[in-house]
CSV table of C-alpha atoms and ligand atoms in Angstrom, one decimal:
chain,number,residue,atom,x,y,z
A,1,UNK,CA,-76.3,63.6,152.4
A,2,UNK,CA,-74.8,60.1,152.6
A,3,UNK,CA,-76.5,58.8,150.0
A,4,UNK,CA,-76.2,61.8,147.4
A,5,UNK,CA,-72.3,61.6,147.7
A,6,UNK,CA,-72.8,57.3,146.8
A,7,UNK,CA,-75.3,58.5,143.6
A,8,UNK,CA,-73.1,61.2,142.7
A,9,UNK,CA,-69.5,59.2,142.1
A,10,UNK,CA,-71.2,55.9,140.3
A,11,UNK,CA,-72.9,58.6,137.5
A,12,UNK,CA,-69.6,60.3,137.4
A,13,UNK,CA,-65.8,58.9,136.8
A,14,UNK,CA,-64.6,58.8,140.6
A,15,UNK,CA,-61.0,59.2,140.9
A,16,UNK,CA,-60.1,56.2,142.5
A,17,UNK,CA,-57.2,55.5,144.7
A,18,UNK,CA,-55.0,52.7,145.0
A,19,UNK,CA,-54.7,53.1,149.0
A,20,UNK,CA,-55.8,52.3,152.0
A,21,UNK,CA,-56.7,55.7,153.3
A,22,UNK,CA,-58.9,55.7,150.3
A,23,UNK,CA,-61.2,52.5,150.6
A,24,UNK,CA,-61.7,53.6,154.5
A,25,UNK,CA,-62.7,56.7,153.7
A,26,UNK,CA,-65.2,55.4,151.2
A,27,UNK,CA,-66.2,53.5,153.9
A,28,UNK,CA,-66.8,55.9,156.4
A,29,UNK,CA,-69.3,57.9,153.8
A,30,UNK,CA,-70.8,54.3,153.0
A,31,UNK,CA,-74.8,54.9,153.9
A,32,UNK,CA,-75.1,51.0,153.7
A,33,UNK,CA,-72.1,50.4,156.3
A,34,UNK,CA,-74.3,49.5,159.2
A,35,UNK,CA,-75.4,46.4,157.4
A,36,UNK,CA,-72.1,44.9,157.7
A,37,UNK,CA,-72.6,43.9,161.2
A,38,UNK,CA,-76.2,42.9,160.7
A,39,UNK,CA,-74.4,39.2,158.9
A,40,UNK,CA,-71.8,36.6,160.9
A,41,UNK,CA,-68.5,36.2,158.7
A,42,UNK,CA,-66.7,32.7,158.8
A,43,UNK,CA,-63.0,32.5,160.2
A,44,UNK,CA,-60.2,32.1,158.6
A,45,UNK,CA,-57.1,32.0,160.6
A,46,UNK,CA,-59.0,33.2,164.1
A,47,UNK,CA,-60.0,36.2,161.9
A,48,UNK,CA,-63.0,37.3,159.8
A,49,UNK,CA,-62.4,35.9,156.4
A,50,UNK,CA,-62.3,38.4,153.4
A,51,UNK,CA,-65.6,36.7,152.3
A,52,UNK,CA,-66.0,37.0,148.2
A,53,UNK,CA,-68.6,34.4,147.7
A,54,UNK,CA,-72.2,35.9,148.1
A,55,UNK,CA,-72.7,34.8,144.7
A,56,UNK,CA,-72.0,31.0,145.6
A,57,UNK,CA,-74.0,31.1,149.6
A,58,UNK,CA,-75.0,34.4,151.4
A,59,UNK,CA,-73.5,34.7,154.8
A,60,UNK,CA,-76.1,34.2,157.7
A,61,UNK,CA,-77.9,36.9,158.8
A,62,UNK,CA,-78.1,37.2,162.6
A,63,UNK,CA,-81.5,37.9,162.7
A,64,UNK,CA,-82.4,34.3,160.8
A,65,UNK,CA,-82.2,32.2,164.4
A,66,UNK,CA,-84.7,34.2,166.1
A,67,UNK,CA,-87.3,33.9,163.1
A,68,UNK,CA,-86.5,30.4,163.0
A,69,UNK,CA,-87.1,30.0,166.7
A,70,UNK,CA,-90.4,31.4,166.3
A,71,UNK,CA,-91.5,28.5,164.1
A,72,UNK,CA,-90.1,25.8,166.4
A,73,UNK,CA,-91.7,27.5,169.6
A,74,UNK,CA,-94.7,27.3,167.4
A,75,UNK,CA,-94.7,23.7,166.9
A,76,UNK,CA,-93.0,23.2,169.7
A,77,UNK,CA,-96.5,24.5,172.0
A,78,UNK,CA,-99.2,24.3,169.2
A,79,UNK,CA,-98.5,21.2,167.0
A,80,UNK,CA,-100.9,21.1,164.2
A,81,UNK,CA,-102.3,24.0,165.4
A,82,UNK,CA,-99.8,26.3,164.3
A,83,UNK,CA,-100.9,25.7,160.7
A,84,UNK,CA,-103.9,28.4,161.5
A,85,UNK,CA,-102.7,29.3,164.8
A,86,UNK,CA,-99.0,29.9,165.0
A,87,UNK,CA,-98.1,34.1,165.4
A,88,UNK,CA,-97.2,33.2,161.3
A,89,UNK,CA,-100.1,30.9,160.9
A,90,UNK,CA,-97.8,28.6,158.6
A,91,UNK,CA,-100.9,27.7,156.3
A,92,UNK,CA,-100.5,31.0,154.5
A,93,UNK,CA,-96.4,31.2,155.1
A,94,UNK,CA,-96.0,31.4,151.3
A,95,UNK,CA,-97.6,35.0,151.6
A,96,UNK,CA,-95.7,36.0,153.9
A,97,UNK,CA,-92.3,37.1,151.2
A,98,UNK,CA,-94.5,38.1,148.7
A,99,UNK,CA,-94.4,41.4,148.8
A,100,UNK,CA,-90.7,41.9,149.2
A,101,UNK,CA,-90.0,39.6,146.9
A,102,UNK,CA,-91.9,41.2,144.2
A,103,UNK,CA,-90.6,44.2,145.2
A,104,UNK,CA,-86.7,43.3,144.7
A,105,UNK,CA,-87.7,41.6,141.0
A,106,UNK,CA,-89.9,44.3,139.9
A,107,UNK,CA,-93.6,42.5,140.1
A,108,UNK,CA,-96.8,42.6,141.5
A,109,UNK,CA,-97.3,40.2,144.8
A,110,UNK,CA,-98.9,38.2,142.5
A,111,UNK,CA,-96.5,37.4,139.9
A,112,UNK,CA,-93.9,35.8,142.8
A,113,UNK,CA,-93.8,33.1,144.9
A,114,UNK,CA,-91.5,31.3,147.2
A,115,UNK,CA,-91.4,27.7,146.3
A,116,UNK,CA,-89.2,24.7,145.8
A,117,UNK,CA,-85.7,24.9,145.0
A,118,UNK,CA,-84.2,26.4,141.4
A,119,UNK,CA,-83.9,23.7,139.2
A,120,UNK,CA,-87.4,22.1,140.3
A,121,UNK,CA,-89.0,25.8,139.6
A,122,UNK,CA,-87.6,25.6,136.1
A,123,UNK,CA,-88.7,22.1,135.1
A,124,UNK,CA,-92.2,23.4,136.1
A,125,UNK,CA,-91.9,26.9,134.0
A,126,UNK,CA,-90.2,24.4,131.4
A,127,UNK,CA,-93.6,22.2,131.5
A,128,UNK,CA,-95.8,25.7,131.0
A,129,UNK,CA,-94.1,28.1,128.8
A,130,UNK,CA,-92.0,25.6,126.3
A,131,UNK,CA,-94.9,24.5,124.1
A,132,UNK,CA,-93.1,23.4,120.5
A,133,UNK,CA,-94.6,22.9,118.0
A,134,UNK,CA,-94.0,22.3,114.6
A,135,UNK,CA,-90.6,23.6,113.1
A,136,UNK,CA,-91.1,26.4,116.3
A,137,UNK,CA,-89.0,23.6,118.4
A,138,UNK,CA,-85.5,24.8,120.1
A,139,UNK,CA,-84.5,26.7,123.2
A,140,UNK,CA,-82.2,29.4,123.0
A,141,UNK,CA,-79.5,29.6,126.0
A,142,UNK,CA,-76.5,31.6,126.3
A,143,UNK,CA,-73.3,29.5,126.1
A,144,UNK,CA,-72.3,27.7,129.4
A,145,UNK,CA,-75.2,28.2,130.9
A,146,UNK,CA,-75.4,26.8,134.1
A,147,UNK,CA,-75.0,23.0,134.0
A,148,UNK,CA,-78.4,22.4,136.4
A,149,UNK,CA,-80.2,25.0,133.1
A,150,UNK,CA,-78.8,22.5,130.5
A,151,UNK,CA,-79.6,19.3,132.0
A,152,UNK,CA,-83.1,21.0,132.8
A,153,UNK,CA,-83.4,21.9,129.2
A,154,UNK,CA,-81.9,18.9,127.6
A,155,UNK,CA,-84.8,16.6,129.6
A,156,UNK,CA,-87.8,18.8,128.2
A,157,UNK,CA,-86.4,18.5,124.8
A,158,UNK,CA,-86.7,14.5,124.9
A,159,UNK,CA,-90.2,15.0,127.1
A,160,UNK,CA,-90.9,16.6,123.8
A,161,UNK,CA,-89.6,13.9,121.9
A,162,UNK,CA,-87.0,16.6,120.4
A,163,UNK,CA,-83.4,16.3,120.1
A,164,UNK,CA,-81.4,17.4,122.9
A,165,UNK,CA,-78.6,18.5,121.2
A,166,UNK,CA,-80.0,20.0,117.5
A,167,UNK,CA,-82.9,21.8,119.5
A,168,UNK,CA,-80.6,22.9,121.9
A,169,UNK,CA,-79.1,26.3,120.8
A,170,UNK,CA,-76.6,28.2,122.3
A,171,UNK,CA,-75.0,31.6,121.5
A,172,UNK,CA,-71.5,32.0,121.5
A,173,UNK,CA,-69.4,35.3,121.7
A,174,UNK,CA,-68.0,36.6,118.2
A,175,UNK,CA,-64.5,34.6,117.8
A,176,UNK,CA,-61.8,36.5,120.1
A,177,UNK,CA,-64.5,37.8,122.8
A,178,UNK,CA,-65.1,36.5,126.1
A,179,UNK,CA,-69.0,38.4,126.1
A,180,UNK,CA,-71.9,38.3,123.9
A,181,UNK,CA,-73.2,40.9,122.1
A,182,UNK,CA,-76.4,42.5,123.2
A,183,UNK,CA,-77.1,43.3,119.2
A,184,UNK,CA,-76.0,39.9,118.0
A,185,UNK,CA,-78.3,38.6,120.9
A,186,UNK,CA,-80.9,40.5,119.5
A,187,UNK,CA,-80.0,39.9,115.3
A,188,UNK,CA,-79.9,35.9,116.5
A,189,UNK,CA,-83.3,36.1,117.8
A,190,UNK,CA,-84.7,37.8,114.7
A,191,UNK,CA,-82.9,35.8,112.3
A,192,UNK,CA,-84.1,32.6,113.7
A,193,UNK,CA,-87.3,33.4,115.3
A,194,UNK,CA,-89.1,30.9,113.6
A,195,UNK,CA,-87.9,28.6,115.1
A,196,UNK,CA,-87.1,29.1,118.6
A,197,UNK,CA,-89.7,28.1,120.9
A,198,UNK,CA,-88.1,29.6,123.9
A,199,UNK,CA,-85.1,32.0,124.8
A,200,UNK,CA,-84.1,31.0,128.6
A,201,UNK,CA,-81.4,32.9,129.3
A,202,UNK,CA,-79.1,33.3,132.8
A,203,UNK,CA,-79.9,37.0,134.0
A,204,UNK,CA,-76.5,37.4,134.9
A,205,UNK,CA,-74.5,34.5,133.7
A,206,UNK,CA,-73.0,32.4,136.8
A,207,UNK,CA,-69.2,32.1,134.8
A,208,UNK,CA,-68.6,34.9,132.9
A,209,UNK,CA,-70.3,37.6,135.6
A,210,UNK,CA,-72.3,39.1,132.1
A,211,UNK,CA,-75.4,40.9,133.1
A,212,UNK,CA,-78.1,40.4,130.2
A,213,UNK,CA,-80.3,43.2,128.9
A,214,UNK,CA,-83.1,41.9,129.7
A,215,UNK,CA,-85.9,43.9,128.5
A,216,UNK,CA,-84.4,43.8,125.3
A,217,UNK,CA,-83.8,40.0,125.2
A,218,UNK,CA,-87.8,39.5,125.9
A,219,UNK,CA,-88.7,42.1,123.6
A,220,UNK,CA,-86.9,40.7,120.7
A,221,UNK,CA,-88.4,37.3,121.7
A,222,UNK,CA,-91.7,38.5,121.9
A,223,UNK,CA,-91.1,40.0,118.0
A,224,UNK,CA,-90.3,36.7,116.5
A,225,UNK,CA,-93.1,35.0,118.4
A,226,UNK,CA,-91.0,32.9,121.2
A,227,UNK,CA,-91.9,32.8,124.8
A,228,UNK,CA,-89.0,34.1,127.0
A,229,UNK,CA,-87.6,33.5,130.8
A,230,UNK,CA,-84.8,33.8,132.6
A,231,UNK,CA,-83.0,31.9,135.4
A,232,UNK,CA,-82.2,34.6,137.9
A,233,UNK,CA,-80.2,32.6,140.5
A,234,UNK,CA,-77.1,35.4,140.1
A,235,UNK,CA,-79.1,38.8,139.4
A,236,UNK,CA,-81.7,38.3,142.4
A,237,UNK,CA,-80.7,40.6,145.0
A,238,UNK,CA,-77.7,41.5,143.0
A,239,UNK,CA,-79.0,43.8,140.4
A,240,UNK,CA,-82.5,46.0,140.0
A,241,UNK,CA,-84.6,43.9,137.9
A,242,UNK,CA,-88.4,44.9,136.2
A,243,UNK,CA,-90.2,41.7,135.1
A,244,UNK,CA,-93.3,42.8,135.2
A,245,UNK,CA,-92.6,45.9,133.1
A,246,UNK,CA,-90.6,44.6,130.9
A,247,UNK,CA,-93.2,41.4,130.2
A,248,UNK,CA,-90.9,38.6,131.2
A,249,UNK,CA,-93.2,35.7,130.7
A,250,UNK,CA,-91.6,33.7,134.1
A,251,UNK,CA,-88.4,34.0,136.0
A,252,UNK,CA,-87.2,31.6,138.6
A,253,UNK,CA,-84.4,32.1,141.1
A,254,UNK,CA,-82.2,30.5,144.4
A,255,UNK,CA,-82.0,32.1,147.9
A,256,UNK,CA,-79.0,31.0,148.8
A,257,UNK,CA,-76.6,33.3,146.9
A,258,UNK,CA,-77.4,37.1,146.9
A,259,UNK,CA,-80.6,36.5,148.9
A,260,UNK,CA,-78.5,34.8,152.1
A,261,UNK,CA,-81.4,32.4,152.7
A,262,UNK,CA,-79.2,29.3,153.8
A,263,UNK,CA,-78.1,26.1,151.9
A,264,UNK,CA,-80.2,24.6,150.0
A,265,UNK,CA,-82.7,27.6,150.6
A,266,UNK,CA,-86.2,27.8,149.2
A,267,UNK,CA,-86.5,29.3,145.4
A,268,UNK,CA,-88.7,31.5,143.8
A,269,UNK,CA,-90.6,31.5,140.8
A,270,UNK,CA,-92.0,34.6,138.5
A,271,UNK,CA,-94.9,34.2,136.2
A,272,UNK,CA,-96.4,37.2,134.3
A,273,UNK,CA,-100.1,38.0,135.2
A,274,UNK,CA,-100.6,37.7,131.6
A,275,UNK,CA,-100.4,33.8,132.1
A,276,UNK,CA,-100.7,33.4,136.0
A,277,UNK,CA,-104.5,34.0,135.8
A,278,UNK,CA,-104.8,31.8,133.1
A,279,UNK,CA,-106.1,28.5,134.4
A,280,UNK,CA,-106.2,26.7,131.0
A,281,UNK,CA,-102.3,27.3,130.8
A,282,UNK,CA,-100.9,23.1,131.4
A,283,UNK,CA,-98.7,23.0,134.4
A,284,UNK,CA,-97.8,20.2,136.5
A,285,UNK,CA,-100.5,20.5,139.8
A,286,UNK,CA,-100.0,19.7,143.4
A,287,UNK,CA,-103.3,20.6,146.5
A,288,UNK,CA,-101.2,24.2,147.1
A,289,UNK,CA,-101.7,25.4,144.0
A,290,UNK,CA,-105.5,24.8,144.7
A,291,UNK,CA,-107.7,27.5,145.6
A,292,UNK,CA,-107.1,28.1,148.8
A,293,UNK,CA,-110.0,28.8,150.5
A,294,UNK,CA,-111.8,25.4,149.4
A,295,UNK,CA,-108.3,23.5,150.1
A,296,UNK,CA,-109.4,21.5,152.7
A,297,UNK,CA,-113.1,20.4,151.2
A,298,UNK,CA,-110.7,17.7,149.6
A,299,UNK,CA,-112.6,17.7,146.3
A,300,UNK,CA,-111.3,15.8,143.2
A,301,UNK,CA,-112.0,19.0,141.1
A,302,UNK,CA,-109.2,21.2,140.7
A,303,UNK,CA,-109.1,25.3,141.1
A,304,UNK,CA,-106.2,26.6,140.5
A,305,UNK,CA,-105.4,29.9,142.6
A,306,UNK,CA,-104.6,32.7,140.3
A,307,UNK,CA,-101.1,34.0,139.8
A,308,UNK,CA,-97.4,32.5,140.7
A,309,UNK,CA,-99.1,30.6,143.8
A,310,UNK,CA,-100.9,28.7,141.4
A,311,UNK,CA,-97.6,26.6,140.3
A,312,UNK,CA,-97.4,25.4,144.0
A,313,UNK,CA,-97.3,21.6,144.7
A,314,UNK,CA,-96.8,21.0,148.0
A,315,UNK,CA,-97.2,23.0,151.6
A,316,UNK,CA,-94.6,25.6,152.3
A,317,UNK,CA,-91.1,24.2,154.0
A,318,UNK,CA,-91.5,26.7,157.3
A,319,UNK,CA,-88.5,26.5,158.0
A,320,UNK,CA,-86.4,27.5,155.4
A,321,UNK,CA,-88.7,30.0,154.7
A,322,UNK,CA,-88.4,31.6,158.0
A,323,UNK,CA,-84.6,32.2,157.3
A,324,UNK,CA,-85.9,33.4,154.0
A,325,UNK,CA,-88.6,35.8,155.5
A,326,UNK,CA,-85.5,37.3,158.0
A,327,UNK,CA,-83.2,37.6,155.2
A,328,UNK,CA,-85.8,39.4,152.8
A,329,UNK,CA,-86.5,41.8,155.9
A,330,UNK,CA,-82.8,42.8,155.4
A,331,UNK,CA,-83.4,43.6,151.6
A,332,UNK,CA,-86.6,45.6,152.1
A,333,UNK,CA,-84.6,47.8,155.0
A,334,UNK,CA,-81.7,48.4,152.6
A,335,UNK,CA,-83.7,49.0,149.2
A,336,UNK,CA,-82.0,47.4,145.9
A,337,UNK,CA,-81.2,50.6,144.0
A,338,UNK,CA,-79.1,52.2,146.9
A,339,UNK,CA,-77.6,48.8,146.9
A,340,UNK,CA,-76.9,48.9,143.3
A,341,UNK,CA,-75.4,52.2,143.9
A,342,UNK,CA,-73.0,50.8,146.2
A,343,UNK,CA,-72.2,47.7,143.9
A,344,UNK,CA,-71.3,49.9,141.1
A,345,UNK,CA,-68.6,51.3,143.0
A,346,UNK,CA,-67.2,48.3,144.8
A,347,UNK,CA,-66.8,46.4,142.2
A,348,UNK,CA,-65.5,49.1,140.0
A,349,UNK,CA,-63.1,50.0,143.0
A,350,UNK,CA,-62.1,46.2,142.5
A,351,UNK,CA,-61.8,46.3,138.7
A,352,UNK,CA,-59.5,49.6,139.2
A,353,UNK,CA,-57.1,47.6,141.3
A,354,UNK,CA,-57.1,44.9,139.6
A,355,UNK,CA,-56.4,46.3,136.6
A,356,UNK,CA,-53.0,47.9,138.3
A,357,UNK,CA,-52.2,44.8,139.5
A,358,UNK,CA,-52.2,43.0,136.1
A,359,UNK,CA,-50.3,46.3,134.6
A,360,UNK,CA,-47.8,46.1,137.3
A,361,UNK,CA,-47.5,42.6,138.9
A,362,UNK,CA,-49.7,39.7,137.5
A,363,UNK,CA,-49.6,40.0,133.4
A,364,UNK,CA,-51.2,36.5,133.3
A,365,UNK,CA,-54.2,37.3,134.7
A,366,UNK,CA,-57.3,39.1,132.9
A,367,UNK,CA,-60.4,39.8,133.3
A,368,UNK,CA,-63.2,37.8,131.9
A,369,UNK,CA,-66.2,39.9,133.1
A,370,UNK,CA,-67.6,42.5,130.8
A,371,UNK,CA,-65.7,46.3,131.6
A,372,UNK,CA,-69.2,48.1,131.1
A,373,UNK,CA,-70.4,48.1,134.5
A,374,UNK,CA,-74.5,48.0,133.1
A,375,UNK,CA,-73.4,44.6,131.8
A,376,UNK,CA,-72.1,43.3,135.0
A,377,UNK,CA,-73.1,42.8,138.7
A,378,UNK,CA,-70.8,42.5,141.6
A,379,UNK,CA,-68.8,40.2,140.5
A,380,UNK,CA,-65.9,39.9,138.7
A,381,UNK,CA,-64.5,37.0,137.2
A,382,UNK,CA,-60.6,36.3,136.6
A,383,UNK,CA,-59.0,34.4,133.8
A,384,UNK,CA,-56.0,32.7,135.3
A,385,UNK,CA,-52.8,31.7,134.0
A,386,UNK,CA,-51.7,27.9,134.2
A,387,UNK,CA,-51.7,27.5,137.9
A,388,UNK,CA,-54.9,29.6,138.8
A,389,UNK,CA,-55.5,26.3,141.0
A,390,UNK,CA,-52.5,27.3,143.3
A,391,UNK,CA,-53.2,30.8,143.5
A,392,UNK,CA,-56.4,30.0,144.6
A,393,UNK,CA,-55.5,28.0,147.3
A,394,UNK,CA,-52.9,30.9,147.9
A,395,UNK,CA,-55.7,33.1,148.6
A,396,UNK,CA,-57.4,30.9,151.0
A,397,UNK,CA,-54.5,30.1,153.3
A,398,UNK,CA,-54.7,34.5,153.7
A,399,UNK,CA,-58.1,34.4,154.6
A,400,UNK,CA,-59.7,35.5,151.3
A,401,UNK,CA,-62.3,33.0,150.4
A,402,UNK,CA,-62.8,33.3,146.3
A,403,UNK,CA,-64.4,30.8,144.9
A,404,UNK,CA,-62.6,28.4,142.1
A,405,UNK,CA,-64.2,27.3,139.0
A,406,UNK,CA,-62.9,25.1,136.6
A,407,UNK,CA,-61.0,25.1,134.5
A,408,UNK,CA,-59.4,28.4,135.3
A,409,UNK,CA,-61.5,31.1,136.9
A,410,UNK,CA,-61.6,32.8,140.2
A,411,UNK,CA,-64.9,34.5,141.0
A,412,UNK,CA,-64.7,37.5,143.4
A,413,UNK,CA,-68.0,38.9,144.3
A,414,UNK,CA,-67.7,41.9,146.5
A,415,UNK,CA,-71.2,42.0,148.0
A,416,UNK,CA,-72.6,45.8,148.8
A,417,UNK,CA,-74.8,44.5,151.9
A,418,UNK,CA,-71.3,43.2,153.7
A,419,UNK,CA,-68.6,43.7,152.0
A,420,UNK,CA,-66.6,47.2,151.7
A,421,UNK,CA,-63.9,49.0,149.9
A,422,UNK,CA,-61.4,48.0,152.4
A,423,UNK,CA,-61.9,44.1,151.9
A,424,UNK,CA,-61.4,44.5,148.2
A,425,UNK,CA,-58.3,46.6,149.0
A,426,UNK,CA,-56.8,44.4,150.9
A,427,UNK,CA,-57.9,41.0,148.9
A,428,UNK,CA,-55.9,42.8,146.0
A,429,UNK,CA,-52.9,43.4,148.3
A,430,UNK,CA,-52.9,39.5,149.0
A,431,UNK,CA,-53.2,38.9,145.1
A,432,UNK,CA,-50.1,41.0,144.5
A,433,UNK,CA,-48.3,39.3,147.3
B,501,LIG,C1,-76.8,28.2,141.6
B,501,LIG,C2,-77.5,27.9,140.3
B,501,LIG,C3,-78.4,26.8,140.2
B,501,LIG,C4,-78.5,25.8,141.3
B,501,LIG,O1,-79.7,25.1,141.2
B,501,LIG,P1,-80.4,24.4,142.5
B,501,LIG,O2,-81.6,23.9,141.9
B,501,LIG,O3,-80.7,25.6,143.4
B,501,LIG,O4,-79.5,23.4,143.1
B,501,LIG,C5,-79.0,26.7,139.0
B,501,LIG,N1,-78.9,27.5,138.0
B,501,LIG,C6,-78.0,28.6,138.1
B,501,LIG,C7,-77.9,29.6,136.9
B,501,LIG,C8,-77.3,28.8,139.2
B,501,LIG,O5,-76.5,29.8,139.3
C-alpha cells in the first residue's frame, strides 16, 4: 500500500507543500523510513546534524562493527587459517559482494568486482580499453570531470605517447547553459567518431549533479567505433543503472559516497562479459587475477580467471570489505528502484522549496543542477552569490552539513536511505534564515 502511494506521486505532479505538516506526513507514508535508524548521524550542536553529504562519505551503518568484528575474531583465533577457514573464508572474500553488487549496477556476478580504490580501478580499465591507434587517439570527457578522472586520463595519454591536452577532449554546455545536451552529446560523438578512441564519461557528474544517459552515450560510441566507460563514483547506489544491457564496456566506482562503505572504502570495477572472458585482452596482472583454483601451485604461467575478477592484483583488504559486505546487505534489503522512487521525491520536495526560497528570499542563488529529474540524482547543486563561502559556514554553525565546492557551489544531497522530507524542510528554513 506504502509503496503504491511512493510510485504513484513521482509518475504524477504531487502537490507539494511548503510546510511542516507536509514533509512529516510524507514521512509517515515513507515505506523506506525504517532505514533511517538502521545508520549513526554525526552531531552538530549535541544534536543529529541535518546530514546532506552522502554524496561526499556515507554515514556508518550500525551493522558495519559487527561484520568487522567477525573478521578480527577470525584472525584474532585462526591466524592464517582464516584464509580457508574463517566463517567468511577471506580467500574468496571478493565473492562475497558479488552478487549484490551486480545486482545494484545492472550485471551479471561476473561482470563486478570489489577491488582497489577508484582512481586505481580506472588506470587499469584505462590500460585495457583505451587502445589508440592511428588518428583514432583522444578521450572524450564531459567538462569538469572529476580532477582524479583528468589526471587519470591525462597520464594514459603520455603512456601513449599522446598529447595530454590536444587528445584530451571535453564537451562543454551550449554558451548560456549550465548542462550538456544529451543530443549534442550524441551529434559530438558522431561528428568526431573517427577519432575518439574512448568516451569516459562521469555517470552523474560530481559538480554539476547531471545524470548522463547512459545507454545512449555507449550506443552512440559503439556507432562511431570508440570503446565507452564511465566512472560511476556519484550514480552507484544513487540511481538504477543497466551495464550489462545497455553494453557498457567497463564501469568503475567508490564505496564511500552512496554505498556508505567508510573512508577510503574499497572500489569496484565493471567489465562487460564481452571482454572479461577474453584473456588476450592486455591488462596490467597481479596472482588474484590468476585462476584461482591453481593459485597456490605458484607457477610462472599465467591464467587469467574469467570476468571482472580477472583485473585483480592483489588479495582482498578484509577489512574494508567487511564494512562493504554490511553496507551492501543494507542495499539488497532496500532494493534500488523503490529507492529511486523515494529520491525522486525528496529531491524534488527540495527543488520545490528551493525554488520558493529564491522567488521569495535568496534571488542570488540558482540552481545549477538540471530541473528534469531523469537527468539528475539526489543531489542538487546551488550556484551562490559572492559570499556562498559564508553562507556555507552559516549552515554549518545550524547543524546542516552541505558540502562546499569551489569556487561557488553548495551541494545538498538528500539521501532516500536516511534522509527524509522533514530534513530537507527544515535545511531550507535555515537557508531562508
Ligand atoms: C569521489 C570521486 C573520485 C575519488 O577517487 P578515489 O580514487 O576514490 O580517491 C574519483 N572520481 C570521481 C568522479 C569521484 O566522484
Amino acid at each position: 500500500m506504502q509503496i503504491v502511494f511512493l510510485m504513484k506521486q513521482s509518475n504524477t505532479n504531487v502537490n507539494f507543500e511548503n510546510s511542516i505538516a507536509f514533509a512529516q506526513e510524507m514521512d509517515a507514508h515513507d515505506p523506506l523510513k525504517k532505514f533511517r535508524d538502521r545508520f549513526y548521524f554525526p552531531k552538530q550542536n549535541d544534536k543529529d546534524a541535518i546530514y546532506f553529504c552522502g554524496n561526499s562519505l556515507g554515514l556508518q551503518p550500525k551493522k558495519v562493527r559487527e561484520l568487522v568484528e567477525q573478521e578480527l575474531k577470525d584472525w584474532e583465533t585462526l591466524g592464517v587459517e582464516g584464509h580457508l577457514k574463517g566463517k567468511n573464508p577471506w580467500y574468496y572474500y571478493h565473492h562475497f559482494t558479488q552478487e549484490k553488487l551486480a545486482r545494484l549496477v545492472g550485471a551479471q556476478k561476473e561482470e563486478v568486482i570489489a577491488m582497489n580504490s577508484l582512481t586505481v580501478n580506472l588506470q587499469l580499465m584505462l590500460v585495457s580499453f583505451f587502445r589508440p591507434h592511428g588518428k583514432r587517439c583522444k578521450i572524450l570527457l564531459e567538462r569538469g570531470a572529476f580532477p582524479s578522472d583528468q589526471y587519470a586520463v591525462q597520464s594514459q595519454l603520455k603512456l601513449h605517447g599522446l598529447d595530454p591536452q590536444k587528445d584530451f577532449l571535453e564537451l562543454e554546455p551550449r554558451v548560456g547553459e549550465l548542462n550538456l545536451r544529451t543530443e549534442d552529446i550524441l551529434s559530438y560523438i558522431k561528428n568526431h567518431g573517427e577519432e575518439i578512441a574512448l568516451v569516459m564519461f562521469g555517470g552523474v557528474n560530481y559538480y554539476t549533479g547531471q545524470f548522463f544517459d547512459l545507454e545512449k552515450i555507449t550506443t552512440a560510441a559503439h556507432e562511431s567505433g570508440a570503446m565507452c566507460g564511465f566512472d560511476l563514483a556519484h550514480a552507484v547506489g544513487n540511481v538504477p543503472l543497466k551495464l550489462h544491457q545497455w553494453n557498457v564496456d567497463f564501469a568503475v566506482w567508490c564505496s564511500y559516497k552512496y554505498l556508505n562503505s567508510g573512508p577510503g572504502g574499497v572500489g569496484g570495477a565493471f567489465v562487460h562479459k564481452h571482454h572479461g572472458n577474453n584473456p588476450e585482452i592486455p591488462r596490467l596482472s597481479g596472482w588474484w587475477g590468476h585462476d584461482e583454483e591453481n593459485r597456490f601451485k605458484m607457477e610462472k604461467d599465467y591464467h587469467v580467471m574469467k570476468g571482472a575478477a580477472g583485473w585483480q592484483l592483489s588479495n582482498a583488504p578484509v577489512l574494508p570489505m567487511a564494512i562493504h559486505a554490511a553496507s551492501l546487505e543494507i542495499f539488497e534489503e532496500a532494493g534500488i528502484e523503490i529507492l529511486r522512487e523515494k529520491s525522486l521525491l525528496l529531491t524534488g520536495y527540495l527543488e520545490f522549496l528551493l525554488k520558493e526560497t529564491i522567488k521569495t528570499a535568496l534571488p542570488e542563488l540558482k540552481i545549477l543542477t538540471p530541473e528534469n529529474p531523469q537527468e539528475r540524482g539526489c543531489q542538487i547543486s546551488i550556484l551562490t552569490g559572492e559570499n556562498g563561502k559564508h553562507l556555507h559556514e552559516k549552515l554549518t554553525q545550524h547543524g546542516v552539513m552541505a558540502d562546499w565546492r569551489n569556487p561557488n557551489v553548495i551541494r545538498v544531497a538528500p539521501v532516500p536511505l536516511y534522509n527524509c522530507f522533514e530534513d530537507v524542510y527544515r535545511f531550507v528554513e535555515i537557508l531562508k534564515s
